Tab-separated table of C-alpha atoms in Angstrom:
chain	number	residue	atom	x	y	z
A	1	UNK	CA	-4.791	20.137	-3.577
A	2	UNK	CA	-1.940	17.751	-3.089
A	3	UNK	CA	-1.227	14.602	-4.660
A	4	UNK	CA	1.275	11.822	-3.665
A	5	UNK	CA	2.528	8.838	-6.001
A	6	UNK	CA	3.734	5.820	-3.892
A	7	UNK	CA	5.296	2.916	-6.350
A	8	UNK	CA	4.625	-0.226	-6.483
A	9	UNK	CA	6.922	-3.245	-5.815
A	10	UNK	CA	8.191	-6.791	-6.612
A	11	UNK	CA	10.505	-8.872	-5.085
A	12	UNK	CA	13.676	-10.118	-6.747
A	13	UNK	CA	14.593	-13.022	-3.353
A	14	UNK	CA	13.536	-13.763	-0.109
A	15	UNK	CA	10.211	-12.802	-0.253
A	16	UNK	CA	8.167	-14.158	2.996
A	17	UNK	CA	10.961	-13.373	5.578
A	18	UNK	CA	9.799	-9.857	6.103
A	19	UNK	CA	6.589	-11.566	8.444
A	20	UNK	CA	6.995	-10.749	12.126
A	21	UNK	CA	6.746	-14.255	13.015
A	22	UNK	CA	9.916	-14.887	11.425
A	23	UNK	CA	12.276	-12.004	11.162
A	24	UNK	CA	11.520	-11.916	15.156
A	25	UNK	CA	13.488	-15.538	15.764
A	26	UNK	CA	15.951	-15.319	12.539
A	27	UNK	CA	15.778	-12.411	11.085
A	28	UNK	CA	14.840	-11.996	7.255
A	29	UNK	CA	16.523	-10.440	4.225
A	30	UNK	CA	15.237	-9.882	0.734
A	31	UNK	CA	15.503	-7.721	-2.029
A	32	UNK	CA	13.092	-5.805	-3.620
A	33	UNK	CA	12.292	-3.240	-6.376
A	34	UNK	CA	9.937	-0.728	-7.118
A	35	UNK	CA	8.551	-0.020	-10.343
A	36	UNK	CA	7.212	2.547	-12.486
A	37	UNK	CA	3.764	2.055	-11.906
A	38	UNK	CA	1.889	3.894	-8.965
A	39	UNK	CA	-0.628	4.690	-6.600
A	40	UNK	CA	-1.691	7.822	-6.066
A	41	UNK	CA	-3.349	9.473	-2.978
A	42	UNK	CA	-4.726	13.415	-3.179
A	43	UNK	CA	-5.954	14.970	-0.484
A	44	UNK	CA	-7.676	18.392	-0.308
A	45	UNK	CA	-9.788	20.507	2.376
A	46	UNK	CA	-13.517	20.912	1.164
A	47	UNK	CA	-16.049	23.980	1.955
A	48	UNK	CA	-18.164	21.966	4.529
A	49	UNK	CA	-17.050	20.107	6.881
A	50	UNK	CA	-16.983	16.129	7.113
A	51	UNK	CA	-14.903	13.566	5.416
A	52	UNK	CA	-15.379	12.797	2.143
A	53	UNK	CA	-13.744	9.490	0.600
A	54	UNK	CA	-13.279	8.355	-2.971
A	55	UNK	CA	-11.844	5.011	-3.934
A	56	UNK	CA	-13.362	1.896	-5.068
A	57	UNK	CA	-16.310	3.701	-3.648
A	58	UNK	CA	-17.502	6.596	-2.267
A	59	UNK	CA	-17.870	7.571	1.157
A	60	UNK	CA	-19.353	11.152	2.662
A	61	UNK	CA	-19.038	10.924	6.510
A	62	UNK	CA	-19.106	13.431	9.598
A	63	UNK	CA	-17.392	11.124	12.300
A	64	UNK	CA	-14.051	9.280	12.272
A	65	UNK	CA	-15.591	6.219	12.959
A	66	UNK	CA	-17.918	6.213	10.382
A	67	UNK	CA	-14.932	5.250	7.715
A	68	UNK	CA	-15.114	1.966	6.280
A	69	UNK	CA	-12.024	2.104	4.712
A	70	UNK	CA	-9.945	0.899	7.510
A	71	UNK	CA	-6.417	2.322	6.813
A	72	UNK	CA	-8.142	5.685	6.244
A	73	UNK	CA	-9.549	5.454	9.631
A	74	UNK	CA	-7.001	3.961	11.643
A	75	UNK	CA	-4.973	7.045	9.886
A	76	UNK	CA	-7.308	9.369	10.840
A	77	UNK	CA	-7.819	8.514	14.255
A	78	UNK	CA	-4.571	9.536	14.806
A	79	UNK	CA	-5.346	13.060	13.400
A	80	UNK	CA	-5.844	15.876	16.180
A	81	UNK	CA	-8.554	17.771	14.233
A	82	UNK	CA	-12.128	17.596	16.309
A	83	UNK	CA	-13.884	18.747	13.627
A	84	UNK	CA	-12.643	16.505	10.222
A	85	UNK	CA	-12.703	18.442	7.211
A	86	UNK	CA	-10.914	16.516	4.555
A	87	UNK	CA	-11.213	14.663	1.127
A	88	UNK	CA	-9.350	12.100	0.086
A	89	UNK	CA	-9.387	10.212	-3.322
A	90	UNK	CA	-6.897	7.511	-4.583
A	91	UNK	CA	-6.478	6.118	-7.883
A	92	UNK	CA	-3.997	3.626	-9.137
A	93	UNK	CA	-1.751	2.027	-12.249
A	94	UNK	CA	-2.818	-1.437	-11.345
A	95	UNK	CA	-5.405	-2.882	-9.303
A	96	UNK	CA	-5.148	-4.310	-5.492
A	97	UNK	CA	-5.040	-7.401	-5.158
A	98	UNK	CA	-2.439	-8.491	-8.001
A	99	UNK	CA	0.430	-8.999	-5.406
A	100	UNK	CA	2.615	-5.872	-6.083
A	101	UNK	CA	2.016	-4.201	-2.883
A	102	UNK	CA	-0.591	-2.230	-3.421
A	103	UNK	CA	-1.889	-1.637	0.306
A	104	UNK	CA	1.490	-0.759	1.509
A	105	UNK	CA	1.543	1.705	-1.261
A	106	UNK	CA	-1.289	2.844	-0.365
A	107	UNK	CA	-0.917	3.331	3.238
A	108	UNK	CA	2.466	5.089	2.531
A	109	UNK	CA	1.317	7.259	0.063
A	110	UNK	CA	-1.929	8.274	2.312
A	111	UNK	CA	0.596	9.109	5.602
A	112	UNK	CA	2.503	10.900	3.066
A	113	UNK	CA	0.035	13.070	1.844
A	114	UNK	CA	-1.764	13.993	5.060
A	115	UNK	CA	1.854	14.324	6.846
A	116	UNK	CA	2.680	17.157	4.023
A	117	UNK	CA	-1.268	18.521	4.249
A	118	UNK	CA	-0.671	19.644	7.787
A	119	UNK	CA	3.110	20.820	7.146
A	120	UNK	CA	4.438	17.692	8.720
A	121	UNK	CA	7.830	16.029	7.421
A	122	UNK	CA	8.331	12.286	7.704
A	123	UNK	CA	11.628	11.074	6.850
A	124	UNK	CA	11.988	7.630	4.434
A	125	UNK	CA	12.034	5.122	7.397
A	126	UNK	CA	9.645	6.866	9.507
A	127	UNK	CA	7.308	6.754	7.081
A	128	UNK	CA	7.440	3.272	6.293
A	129	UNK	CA	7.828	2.398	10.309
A	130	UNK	CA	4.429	4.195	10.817
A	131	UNK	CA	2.451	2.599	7.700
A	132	UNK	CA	3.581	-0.992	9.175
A	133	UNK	CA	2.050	0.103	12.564
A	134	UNK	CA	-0.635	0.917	10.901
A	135	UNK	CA	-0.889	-1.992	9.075
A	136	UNK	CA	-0.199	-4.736	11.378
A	137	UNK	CA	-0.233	-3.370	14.989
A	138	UNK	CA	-3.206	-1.548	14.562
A	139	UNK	CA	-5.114	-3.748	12.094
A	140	UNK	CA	-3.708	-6.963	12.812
A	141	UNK	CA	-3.016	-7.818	9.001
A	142	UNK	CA	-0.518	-10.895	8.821
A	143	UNK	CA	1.565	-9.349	6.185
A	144	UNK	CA	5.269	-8.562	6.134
A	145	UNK	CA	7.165	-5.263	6.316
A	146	UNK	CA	8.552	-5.207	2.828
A	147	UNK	CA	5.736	-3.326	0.864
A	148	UNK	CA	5.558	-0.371	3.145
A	149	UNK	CA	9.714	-0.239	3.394
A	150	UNK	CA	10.069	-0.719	-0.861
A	151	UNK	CA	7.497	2.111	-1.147
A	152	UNK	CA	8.445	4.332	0.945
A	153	UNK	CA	12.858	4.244	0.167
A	154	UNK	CA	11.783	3.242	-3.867
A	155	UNK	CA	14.731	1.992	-6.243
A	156	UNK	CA	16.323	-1.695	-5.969
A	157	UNK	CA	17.217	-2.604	-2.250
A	158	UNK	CA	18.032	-5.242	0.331
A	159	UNK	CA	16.409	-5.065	3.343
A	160	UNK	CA	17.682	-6.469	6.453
A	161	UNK	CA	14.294	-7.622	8.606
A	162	UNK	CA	16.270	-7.636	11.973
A	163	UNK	CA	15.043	-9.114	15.450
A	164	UNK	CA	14.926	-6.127	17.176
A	165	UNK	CA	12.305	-4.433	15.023
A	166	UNK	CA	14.996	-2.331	13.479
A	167	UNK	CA	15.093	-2.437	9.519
A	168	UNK	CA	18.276	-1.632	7.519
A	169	UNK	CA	18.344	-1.180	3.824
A	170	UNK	CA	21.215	-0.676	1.366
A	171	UNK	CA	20.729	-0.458	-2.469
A	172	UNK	CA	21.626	-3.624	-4.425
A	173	UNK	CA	25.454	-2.784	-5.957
A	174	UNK	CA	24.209	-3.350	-9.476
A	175	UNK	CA	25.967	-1.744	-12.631
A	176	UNK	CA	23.940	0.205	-14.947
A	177	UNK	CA	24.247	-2.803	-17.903
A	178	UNK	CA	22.498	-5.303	-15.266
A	179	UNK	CA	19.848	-2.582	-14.417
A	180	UNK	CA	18.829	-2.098	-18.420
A	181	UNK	CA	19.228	-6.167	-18.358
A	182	UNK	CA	16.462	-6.436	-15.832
A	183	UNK	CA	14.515	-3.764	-16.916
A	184	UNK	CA	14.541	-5.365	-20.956
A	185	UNK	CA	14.257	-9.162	-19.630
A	186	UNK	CA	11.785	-9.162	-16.536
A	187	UNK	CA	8.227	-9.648	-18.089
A	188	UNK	CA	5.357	-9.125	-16.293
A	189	UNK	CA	1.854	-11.187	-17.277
A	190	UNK	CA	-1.358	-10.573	-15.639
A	191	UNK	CA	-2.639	-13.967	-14.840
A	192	UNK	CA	-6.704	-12.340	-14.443
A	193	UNK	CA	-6.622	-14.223	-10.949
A	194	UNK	CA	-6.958	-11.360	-8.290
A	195	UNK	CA	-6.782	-12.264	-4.592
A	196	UNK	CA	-6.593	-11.308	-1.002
A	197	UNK	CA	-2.738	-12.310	0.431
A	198	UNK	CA	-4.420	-12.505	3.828
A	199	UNK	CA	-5.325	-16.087	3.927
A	200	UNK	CA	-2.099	-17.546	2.378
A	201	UNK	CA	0.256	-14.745	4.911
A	202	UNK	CA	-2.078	-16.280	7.737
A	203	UNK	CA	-1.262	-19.475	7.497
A	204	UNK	CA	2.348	-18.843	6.793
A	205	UNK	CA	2.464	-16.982	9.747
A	206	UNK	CA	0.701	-19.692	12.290
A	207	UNK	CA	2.464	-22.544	11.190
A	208	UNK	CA	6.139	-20.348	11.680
A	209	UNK	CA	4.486	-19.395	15.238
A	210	UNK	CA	3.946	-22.965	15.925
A	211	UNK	CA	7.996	-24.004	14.636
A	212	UNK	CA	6.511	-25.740	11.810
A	213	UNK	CA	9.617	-27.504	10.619
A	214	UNK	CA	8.533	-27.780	6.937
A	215	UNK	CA	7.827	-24.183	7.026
A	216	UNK	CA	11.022	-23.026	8.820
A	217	UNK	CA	13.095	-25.240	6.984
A	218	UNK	CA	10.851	-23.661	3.628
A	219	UNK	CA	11.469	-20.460	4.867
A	220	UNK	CA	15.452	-20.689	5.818
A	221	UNK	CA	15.960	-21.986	2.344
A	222	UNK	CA	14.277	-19.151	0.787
A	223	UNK	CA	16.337	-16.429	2.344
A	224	UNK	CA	19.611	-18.105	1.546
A	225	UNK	CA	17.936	-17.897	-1.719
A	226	UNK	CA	17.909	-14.122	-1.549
A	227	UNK	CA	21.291	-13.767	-0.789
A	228	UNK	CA	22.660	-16.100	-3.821
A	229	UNK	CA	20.446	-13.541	-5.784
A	230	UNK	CA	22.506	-10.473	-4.442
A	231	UNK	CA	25.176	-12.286	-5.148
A	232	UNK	CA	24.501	-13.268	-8.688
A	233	UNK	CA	23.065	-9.346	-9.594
A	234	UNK	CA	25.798	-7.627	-8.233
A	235	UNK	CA	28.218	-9.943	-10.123
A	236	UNK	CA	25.940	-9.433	-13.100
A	237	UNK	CA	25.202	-12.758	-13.832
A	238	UNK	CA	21.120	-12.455	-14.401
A	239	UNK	CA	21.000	-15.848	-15.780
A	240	UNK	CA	21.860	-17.652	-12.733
A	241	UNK	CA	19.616	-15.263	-10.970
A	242	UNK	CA	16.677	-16.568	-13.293
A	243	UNK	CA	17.825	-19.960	-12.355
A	244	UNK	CA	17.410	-18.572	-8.988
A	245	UNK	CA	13.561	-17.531	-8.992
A	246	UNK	CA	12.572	-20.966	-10.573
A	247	UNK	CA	13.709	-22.507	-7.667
A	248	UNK	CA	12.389	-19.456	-5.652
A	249	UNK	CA	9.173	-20.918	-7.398
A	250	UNK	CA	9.590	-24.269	-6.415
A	251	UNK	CA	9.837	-24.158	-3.067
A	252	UNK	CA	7.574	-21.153	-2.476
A	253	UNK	CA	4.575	-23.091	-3.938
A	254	UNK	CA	4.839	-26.018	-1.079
A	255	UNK	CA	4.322	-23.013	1.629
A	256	UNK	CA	0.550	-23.456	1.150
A	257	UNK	CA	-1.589	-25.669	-1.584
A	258	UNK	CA	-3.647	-21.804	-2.494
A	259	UNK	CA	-0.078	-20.635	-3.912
A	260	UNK	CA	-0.862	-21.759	-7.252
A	261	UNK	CA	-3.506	-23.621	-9.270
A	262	UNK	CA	-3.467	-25.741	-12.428
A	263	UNK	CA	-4.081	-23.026	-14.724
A	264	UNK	CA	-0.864	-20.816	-13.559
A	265	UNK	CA	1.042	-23.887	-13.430
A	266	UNK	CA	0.262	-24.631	-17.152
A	267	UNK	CA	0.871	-20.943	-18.205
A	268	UNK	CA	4.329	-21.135	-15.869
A	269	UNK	CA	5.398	-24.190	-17.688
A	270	UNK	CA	4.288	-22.691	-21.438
A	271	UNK	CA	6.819	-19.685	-20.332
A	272	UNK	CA	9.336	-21.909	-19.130
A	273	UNK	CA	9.752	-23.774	-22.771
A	274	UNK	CA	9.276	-20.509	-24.699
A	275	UNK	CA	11.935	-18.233	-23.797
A	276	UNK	CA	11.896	-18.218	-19.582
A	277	UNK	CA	15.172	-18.908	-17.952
A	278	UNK	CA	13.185	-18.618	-14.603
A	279	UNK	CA	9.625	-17.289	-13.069
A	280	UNK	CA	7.313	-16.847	-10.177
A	281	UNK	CA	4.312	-15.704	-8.954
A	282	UNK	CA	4.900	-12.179	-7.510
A	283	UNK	CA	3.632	-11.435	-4.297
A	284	UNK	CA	2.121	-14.238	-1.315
A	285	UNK	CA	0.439	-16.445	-4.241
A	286	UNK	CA	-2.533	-17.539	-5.743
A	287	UNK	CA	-2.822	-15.131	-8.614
A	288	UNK	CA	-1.842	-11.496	-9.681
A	289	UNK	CA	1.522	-11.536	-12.205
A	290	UNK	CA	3.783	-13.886	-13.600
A	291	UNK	CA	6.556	-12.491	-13.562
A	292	UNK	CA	10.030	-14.378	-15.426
A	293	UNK	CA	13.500	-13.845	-16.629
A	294	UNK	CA	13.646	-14.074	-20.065
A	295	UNK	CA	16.483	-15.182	-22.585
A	296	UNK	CA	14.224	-14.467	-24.931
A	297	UNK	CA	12.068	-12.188	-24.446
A	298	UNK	CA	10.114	-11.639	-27.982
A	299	UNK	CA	9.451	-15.345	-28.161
A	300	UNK	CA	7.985	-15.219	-24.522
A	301	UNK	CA	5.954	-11.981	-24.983
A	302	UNK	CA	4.648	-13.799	-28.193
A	303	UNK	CA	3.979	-16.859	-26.530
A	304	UNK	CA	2.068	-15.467	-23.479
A	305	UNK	CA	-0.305	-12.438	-25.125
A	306	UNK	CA	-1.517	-15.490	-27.827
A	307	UNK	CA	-2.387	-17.745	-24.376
A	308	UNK	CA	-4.419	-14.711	-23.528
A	309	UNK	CA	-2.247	-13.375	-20.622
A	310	UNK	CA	-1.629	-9.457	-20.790
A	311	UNK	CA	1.500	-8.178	-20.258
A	312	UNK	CA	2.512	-5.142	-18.220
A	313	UNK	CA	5.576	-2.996	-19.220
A	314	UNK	CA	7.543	-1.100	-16.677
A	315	UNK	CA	10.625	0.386	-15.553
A	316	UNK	CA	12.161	0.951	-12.381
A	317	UNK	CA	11.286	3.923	-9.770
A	318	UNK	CA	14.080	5.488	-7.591
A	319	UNK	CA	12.005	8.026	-5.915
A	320	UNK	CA	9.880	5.948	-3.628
A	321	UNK	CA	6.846	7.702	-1.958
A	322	UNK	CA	7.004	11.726	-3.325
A	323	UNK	CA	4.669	14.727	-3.694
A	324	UNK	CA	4.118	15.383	-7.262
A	325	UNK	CA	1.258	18.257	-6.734
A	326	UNK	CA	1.202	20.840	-4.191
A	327	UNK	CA	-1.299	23.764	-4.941
């Protein structure tokens, strides 16, 4: 058996510029990190042949295209075996759907496994290149290359989303003390509202096709926005970098009218006057975490477990995608 672990992300700036639609004309930048918090992908060869699938459900198959899951089979149609003989199970920390990236995690962590299964070695970037083929060449998702990129490298990085296709990524020149500052004072709440990206990413994507000045001019801002983020975590200053994600917030939530609803907005602005220098909604929107920078973090943790909101403690990862079985 063989089991992979593929991290999780969020994104500290610039989130949204990593869409094809946009990095193509201006290129994008952001910065994101991965956390402690995983999914994990084991694969194994069974007695009989066939394919046999466990996730959300269950799935015992003879042919290829008999799959539902469709990054398992778009992954395994690229296999050479005739005769599939394979079993594949995934499990996670969190659930899909809660905007930290769980399908790119996924899909990195699935290559990774059945790359190592037939003695294969992918490096870092060619792992993450091939899980956004997969992704949105092959399945025609409108998402972003961020997710696949974060998993795949791990730790606290900028990427650099450039026209060309290319991707270039350089860890974010933080010192330890503003590491153990993020890791103490970013909070995580699960708002209960899970939800498909898809619909919000699609729109963001036609209206950037279609030069949709309040979107470009949405979008533009935003990644400026990541880079006075760098700037302010590298020069250690995290509380103009929580001033930095409220306004992140701001402007993110006039990209589409399904980025937030009355219920996170009431929750956002409890956080705000209880201990939040700054917050946002991680991932495209519409529910998943909260996630803010606190000043004070035991007043906010208090404040936001009594409104009923659970929080989720985590760390940073600095592995990215690895085997952590092999027998």
């Amino acid at each position: 058996m063989l089991v992979v672990r593929s991290p999780l992300r969020i994104t500290l700036g610039g989130g949204g510029t990593d869409l094809p639609s946009y990095y193509r004309r201006f290129e994008g930048f952001l910065i994101a990190a991965t956390l402690d918090k995983y999914v994990y992908v084991s694969v194994s060869r069974p007695f009989n042949p066939g394919i046999y699938l466990k996730y959300s459900i269950i799935e015992g198959v003879e042919s290829v295209e008999d799959v539902q899951h469709p990054i398992i089979r778009e992954v395994l149609r690229m296999e050479d075996s005739q005769v599939p003989q394979i079993e594949i199970s995934t499990m996670a920390d969190i659930p899909a759907g809660t905007g930290l990236g769980s399908s790119g995690s996924f899909t990195t962590g699935l290559l990774k496994a059945l790359y190592t299964h037939h003695r294969r070695h992918l490096h870092q970037e060619e792992l993450a290149e091939l899980a956004c083929h997969i992704e949105i060449d092959r399945l025609g998702e409108p998402i972003g290359k961020q997710d696949q990129y974060a998993a795949a490298i791990g730790g606290i990085t900028c990427f650099t989303f450039h026209k060309d296709e290319r991707v270039t990524a350089k860890p974010l020149n933080i010192s330890m003390d503003t590491m153990f500052n993020l890791e103490d004072n970013l909070l995580l709440f699960f708002t209960g509202f899970s939800r498909s990206a898809g619909g919000i990413l699609k729109d963001q994507k036609e209206r950037t096709q279609k030069s949709d000045s309040d979107m470009l001019t949405n979008l533009h801002y935003v990644k400026d926005l990541g880079y006075r983020s760098k700037e302010a975590l590298e020069s250690g200053n995290t509380e103009l970098f929580g001033e930095l994600m409220h306004e992140h917030w701001e402007h993110k939530k006039k990209r589409s009218g399904g980025m937030t609803n009355p219920q996170i907005d009431e929750w956002y602005e409890l956080g705000m006057k209880n201990g939040a220098i700054g917050g946002k909604l991680v991932g495209a929107g519409g529910g998943g975490f909260l996630m803010f920078m606190a000043n004070d973090r035991n007043k906010l943790r208090h404040v936001m477990t009594s409104a009923g909101l659970e929080e989720v403690r985590f760390g940073f990862d600095f592995e990215g995608t690895k085997v952590v079985l092999s027998s």
